[in-house]
Coordinates of C-alpha atoms and ligand atoms in Angstrom, one line a residue:
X30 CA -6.6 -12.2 -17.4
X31 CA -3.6 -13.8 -16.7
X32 CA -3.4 -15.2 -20.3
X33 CA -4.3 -11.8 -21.6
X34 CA -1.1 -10.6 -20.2
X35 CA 0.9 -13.4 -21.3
X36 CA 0.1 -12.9 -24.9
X37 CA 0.7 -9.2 -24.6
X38 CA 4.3 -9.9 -23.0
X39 CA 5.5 -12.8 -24.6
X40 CA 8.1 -14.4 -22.3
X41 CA 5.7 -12.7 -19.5
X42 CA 6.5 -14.5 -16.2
X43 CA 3.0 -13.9 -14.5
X44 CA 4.4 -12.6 -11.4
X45 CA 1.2 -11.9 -10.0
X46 CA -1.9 -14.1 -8.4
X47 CA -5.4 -12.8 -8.8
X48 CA -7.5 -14.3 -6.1
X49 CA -11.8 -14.9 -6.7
X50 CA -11.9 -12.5 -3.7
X51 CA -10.7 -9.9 -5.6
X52 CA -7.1 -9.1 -4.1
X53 CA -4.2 -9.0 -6.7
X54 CA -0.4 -10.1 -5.5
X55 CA 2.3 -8.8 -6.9
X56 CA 5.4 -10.4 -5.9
X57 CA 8.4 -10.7 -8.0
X58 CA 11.3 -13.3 -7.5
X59 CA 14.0 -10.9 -6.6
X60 CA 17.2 -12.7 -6.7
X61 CA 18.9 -9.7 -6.2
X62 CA 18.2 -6.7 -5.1
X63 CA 21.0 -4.7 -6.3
X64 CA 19.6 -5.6 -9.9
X65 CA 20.0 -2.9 -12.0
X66 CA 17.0 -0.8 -13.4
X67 CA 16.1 -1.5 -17.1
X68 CA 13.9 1.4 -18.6
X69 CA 12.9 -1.0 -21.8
X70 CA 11.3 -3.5 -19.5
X71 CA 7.3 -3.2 -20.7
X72 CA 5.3 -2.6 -17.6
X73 CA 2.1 -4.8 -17.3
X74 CA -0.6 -3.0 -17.1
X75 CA -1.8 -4.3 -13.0
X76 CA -4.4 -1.5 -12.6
X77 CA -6.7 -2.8 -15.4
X78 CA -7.0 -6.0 -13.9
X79 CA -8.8 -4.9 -10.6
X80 CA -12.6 -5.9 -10.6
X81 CA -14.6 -3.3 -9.3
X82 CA -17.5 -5.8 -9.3
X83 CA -17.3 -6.7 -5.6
X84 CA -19.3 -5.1 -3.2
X85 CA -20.5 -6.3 0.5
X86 CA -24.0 -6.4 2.1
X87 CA -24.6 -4.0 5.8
X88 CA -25.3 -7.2 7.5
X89 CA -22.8 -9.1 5.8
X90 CA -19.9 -6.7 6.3
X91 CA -20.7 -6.7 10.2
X92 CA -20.1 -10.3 10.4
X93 CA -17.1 -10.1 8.3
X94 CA -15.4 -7.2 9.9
X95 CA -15.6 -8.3 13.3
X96 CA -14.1 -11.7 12.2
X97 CA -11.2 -10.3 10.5
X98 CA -10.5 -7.3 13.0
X99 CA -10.8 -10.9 16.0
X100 CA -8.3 -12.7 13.9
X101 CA -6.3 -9.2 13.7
X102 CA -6.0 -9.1 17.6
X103 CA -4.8 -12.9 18.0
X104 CA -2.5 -12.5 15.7
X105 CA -0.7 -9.3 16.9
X106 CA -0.8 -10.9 20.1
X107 CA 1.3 -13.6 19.6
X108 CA 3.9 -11.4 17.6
X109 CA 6.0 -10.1 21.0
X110 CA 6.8 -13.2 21.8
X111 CA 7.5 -14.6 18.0
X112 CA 9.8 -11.1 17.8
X113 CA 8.3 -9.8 15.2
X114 CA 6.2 -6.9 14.0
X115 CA 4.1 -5.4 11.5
X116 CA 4.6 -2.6 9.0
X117 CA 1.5 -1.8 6.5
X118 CA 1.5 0.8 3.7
X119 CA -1.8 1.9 2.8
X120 CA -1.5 4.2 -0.9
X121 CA -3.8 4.8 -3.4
X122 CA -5.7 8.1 -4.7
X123 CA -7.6 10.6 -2.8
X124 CA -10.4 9.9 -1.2
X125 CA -9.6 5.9 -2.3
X126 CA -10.3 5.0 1.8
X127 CA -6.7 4.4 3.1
X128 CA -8.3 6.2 6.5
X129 CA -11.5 4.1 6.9
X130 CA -9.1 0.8 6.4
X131 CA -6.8 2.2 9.2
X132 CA -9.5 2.9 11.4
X133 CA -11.0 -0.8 11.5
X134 CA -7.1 -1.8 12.2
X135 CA -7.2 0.3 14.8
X136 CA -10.4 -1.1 16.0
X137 CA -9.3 -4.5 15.7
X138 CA -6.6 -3.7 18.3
X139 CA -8.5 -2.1 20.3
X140 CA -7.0 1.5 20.5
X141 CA -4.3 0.0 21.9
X142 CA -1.4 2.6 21.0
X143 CA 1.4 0.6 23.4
X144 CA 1.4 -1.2 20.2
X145 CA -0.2 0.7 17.6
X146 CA 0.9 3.7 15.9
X147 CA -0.5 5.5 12.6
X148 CA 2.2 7.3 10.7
X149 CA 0.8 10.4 8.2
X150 CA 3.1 11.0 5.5
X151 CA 2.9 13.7 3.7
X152 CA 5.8 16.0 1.9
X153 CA 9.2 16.6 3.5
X154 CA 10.2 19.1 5.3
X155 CA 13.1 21.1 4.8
X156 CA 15.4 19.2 7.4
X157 CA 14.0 16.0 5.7
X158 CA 15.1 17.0 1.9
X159 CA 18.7 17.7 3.1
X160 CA 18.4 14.0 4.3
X161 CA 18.8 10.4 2.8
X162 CA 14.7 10.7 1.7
X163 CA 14.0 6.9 3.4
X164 CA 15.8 8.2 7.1
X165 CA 12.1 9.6 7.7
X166 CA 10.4 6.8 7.9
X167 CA 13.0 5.5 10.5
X168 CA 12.8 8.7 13.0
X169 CA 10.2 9.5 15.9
X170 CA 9.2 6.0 16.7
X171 CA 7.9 5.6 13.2
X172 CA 8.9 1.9 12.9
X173 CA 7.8 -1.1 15.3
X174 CA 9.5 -2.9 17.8
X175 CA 8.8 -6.6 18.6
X176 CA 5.2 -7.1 18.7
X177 CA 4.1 -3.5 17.7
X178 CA 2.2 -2.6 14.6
X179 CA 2.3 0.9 12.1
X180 CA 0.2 1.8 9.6
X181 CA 1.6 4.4 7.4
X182 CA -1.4 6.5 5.7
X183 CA 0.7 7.0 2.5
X184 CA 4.7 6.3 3.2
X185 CA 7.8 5.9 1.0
X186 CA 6.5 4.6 -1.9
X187 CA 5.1 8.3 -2.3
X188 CA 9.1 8.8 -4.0
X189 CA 8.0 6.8 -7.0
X190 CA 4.3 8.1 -7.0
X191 CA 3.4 11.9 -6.8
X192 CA 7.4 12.9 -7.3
X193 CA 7.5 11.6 -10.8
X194 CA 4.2 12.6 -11.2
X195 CA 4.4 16.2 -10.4
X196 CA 8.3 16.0 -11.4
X197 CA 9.1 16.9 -7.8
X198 CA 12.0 15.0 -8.6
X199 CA 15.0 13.9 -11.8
X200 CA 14.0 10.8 -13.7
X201 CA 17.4 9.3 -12.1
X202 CA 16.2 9.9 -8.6
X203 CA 13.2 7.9 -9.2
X204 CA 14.9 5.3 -11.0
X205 CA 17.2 4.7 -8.0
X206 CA 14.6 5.0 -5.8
X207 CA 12.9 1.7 -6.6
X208 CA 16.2 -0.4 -5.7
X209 CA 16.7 2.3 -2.8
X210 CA 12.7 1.2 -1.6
X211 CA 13.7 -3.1 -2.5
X212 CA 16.7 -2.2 -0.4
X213 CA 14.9 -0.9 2.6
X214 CA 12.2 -3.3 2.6
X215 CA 14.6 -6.3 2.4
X216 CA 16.5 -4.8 5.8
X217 CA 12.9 -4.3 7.1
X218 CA 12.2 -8.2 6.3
X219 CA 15.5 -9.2 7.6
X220 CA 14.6 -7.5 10.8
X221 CA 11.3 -9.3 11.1
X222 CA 8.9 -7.2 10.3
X223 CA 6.2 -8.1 7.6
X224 CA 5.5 -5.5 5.3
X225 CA 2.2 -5.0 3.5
X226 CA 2.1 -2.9 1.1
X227 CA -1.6 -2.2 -0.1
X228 CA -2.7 0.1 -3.1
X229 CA -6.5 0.8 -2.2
X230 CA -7.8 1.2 -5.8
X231 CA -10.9 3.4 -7.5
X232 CA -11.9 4.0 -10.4
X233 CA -12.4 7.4 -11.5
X234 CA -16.3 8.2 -11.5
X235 CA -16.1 6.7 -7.8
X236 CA -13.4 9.3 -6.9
X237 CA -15.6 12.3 -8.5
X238 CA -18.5 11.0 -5.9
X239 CA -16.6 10.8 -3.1
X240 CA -15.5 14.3 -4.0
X241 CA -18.8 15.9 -3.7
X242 CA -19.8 14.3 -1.0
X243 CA -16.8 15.5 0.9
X244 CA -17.0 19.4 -0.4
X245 CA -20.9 18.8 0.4
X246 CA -20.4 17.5 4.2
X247 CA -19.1 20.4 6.6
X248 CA -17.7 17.2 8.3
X249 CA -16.0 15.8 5.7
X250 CA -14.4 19.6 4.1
X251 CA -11.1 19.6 5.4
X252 CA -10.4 16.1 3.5
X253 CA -10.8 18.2 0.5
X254 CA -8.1 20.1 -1.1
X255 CA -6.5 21.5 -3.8
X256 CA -3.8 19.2 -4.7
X257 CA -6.9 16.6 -5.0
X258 CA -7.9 18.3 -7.9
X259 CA -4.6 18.7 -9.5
X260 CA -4.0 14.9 -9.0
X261 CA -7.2 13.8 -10.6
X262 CA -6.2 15.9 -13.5
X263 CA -2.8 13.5 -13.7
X264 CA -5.1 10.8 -12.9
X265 CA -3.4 8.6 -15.8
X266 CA 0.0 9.6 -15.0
X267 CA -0.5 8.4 -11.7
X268 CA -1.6 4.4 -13.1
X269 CA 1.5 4.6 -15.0
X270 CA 3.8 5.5 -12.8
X271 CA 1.1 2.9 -10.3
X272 CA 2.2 0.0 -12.5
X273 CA 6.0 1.0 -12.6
X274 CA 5.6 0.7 -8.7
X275 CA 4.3 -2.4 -8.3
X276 CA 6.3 -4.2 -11.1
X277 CA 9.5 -2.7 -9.6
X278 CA 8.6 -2.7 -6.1
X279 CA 6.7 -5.8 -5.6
X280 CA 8.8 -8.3 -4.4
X281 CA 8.4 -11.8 -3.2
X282 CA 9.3 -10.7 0.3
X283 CA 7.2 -7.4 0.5
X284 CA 4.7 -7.6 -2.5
X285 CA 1.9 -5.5 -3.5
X286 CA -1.7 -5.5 -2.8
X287 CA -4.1 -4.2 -4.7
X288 CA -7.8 -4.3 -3.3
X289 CA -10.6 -2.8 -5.3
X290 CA -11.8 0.0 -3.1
X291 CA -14.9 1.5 -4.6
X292 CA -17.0 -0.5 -2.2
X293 CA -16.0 0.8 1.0
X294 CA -17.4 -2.3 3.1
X295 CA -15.9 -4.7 0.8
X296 CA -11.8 -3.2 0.3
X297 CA -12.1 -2.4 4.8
X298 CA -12.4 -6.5 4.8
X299 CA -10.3 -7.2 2.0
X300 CA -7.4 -5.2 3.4
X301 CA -8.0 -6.9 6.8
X302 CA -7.7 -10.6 5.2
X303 CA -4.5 -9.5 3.4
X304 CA -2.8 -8.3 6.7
X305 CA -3.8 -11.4 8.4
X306 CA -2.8 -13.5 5.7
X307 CA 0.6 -12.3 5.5
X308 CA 1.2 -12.1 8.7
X309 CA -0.3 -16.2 9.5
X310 CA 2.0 -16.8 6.4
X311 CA 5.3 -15.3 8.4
X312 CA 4.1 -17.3 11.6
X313 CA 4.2 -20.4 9.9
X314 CA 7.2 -20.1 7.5
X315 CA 9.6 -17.2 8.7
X316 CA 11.4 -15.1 6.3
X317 CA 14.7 -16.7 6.2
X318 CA 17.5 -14.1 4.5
X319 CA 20.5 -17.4 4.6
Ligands
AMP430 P1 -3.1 13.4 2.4 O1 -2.7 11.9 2.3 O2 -4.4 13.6 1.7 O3 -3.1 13.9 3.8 O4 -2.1 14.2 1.6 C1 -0.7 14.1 1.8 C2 0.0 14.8 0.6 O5 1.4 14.7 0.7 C3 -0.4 14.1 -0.7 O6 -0.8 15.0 -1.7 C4 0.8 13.4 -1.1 O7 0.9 13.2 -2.5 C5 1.9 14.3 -0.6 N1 3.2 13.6 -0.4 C6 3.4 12.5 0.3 N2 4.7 12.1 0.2 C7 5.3 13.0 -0.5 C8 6.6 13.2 -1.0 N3 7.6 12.4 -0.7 N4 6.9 14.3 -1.7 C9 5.9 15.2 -2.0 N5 4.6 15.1 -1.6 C10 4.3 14.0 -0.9
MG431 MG1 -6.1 13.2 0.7

């Protein structure tokens, strides 16, 4: 795959590592984050190289999750003490799971919301679009303090995602908006928290399924709704503007994830092994900023 790439970029540093389990990095050297936005970059194309082969067994899954959501616990932990804390951004399309992977985080820690919190993102308000767009994300307790964990069910990335997609937005805010996000997340890092960004991904006929199934299940209704359908329809739109996201946005010191997610069993553990990765990785060699 990576090779593929390399030939269709020439001069293609391969700024991403695809691992056998699946999970796709992508973490760019960013020397600088003030470096300017270049519209005649070519944007690989990250989305196509997600295998949607994987899939776990019922009884395997059980083992695995339990593991995973155990090593979760440990490591959150330790993190008071360490001063740091944990911010993880779960995107992807409708119905792609980013609920069902929050819920086994917050089974992992127990329903423990001294240190947990789940932050919904959805549009701004009014007050909220007469403000700098990233001061939401700051307000209400919305970001960690030492040892605490959030999980943002969709979050900031959202500016470079469904605004240029439905053109809520001017093609110069969303350009600016990628250094404004590599800004951000570079104060986050200096401020010890370890952002995971993960982009929970589906392929199409999986979505349709999990459509019908929701609109079949009285229980399952009100995760249906119109802007679903419109968002399917700019289903492509949405990998471009995907791609321009992760090349832009994934950085060496908050990179991308992307999990294949049409197994549900299989992305819940995937995710989990990613958090606890980075966050072992940040335990054992801190993000220095000097
Ligand atoms: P859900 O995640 O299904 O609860 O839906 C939340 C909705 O809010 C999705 O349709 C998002 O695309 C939308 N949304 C999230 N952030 C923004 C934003 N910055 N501007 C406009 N819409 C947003
Ligand atoms: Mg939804």
């Amino acid at each position: 795959m990576t090779k593929k790439l390399i030939r269709a970029f020439p001069g293609f540093q391969p700024d991403f590592k695809l691992a056998d389990e699946g999970l796709l990095k992508i973490g760019r050297a960013v020397k600088n984050i003030a470096a300017p936005y270049d519209s005649k970059v070519e944007i690989p194309d990250y989305l196509s190289l997600v295998n949607h082969d994987f899939s776990l067994g019922k009884k395997e899954y059980e083992k695995a999750v339990a593991k995973e959501e155990a090593e979760l616990s440990l490591l959150v932990r330790r993190l008071k003490e360490l001063k740091m804390s944990v911010i993880i951004v779960f995107q992807g399309r409708d119905a792609a799971g980013k609920s069902g992977a929050t819920k086994r985080i917050v089974e992992g820690l127990d329903w423990d919301w001294r240190i947990l919190g789940v932050v919904p993102v959805g549009a701004p308000n009014e007050e909220e679009r007469n403000q700098p767009y990233l001061l939401r994300f700051f307000e209400k307790d919305r970001m960690p303090g030492f040892g605490e964990v959030r999980v943002f069910d969709r979050g900031w990335p959202e500016d470079v995602l469904v605004v240029p997609v439905m053109k809520l937005a001017s093609k110069v805010h969303v350009e600016n908006s990628y250094a404004e996000i590599n800004s951000m997340e570079w104060l986050l890092r200096r401020s010890r928290s370890v952002v995971v960004k993960i982009w929970l991904d589906i392929t199409k006929d999986e979505q349709k399924k999990r459509f019908d199934d929701r609109q079949a299940d009285p229980q399952k209704r009100h995760k249906y709704q119109e802007s679903d359908r419109i968002a399917r329809e700019k289903w492509d739109d949405y990998s471009m503007w995907g791609n321009r996201m992760m090349y832009w946005n994934g950085t060496d010191y908050a990179p991308w994830y992307m999990v294949p997610a049409n197994d549900k069993r299989f992305s819940r553990v995937a995710c989990l092994r990613a958090i606890n990765n980075a966050i072992s990785e940040e335990i054992k060699n801190p993000f220095r900023t000097i």
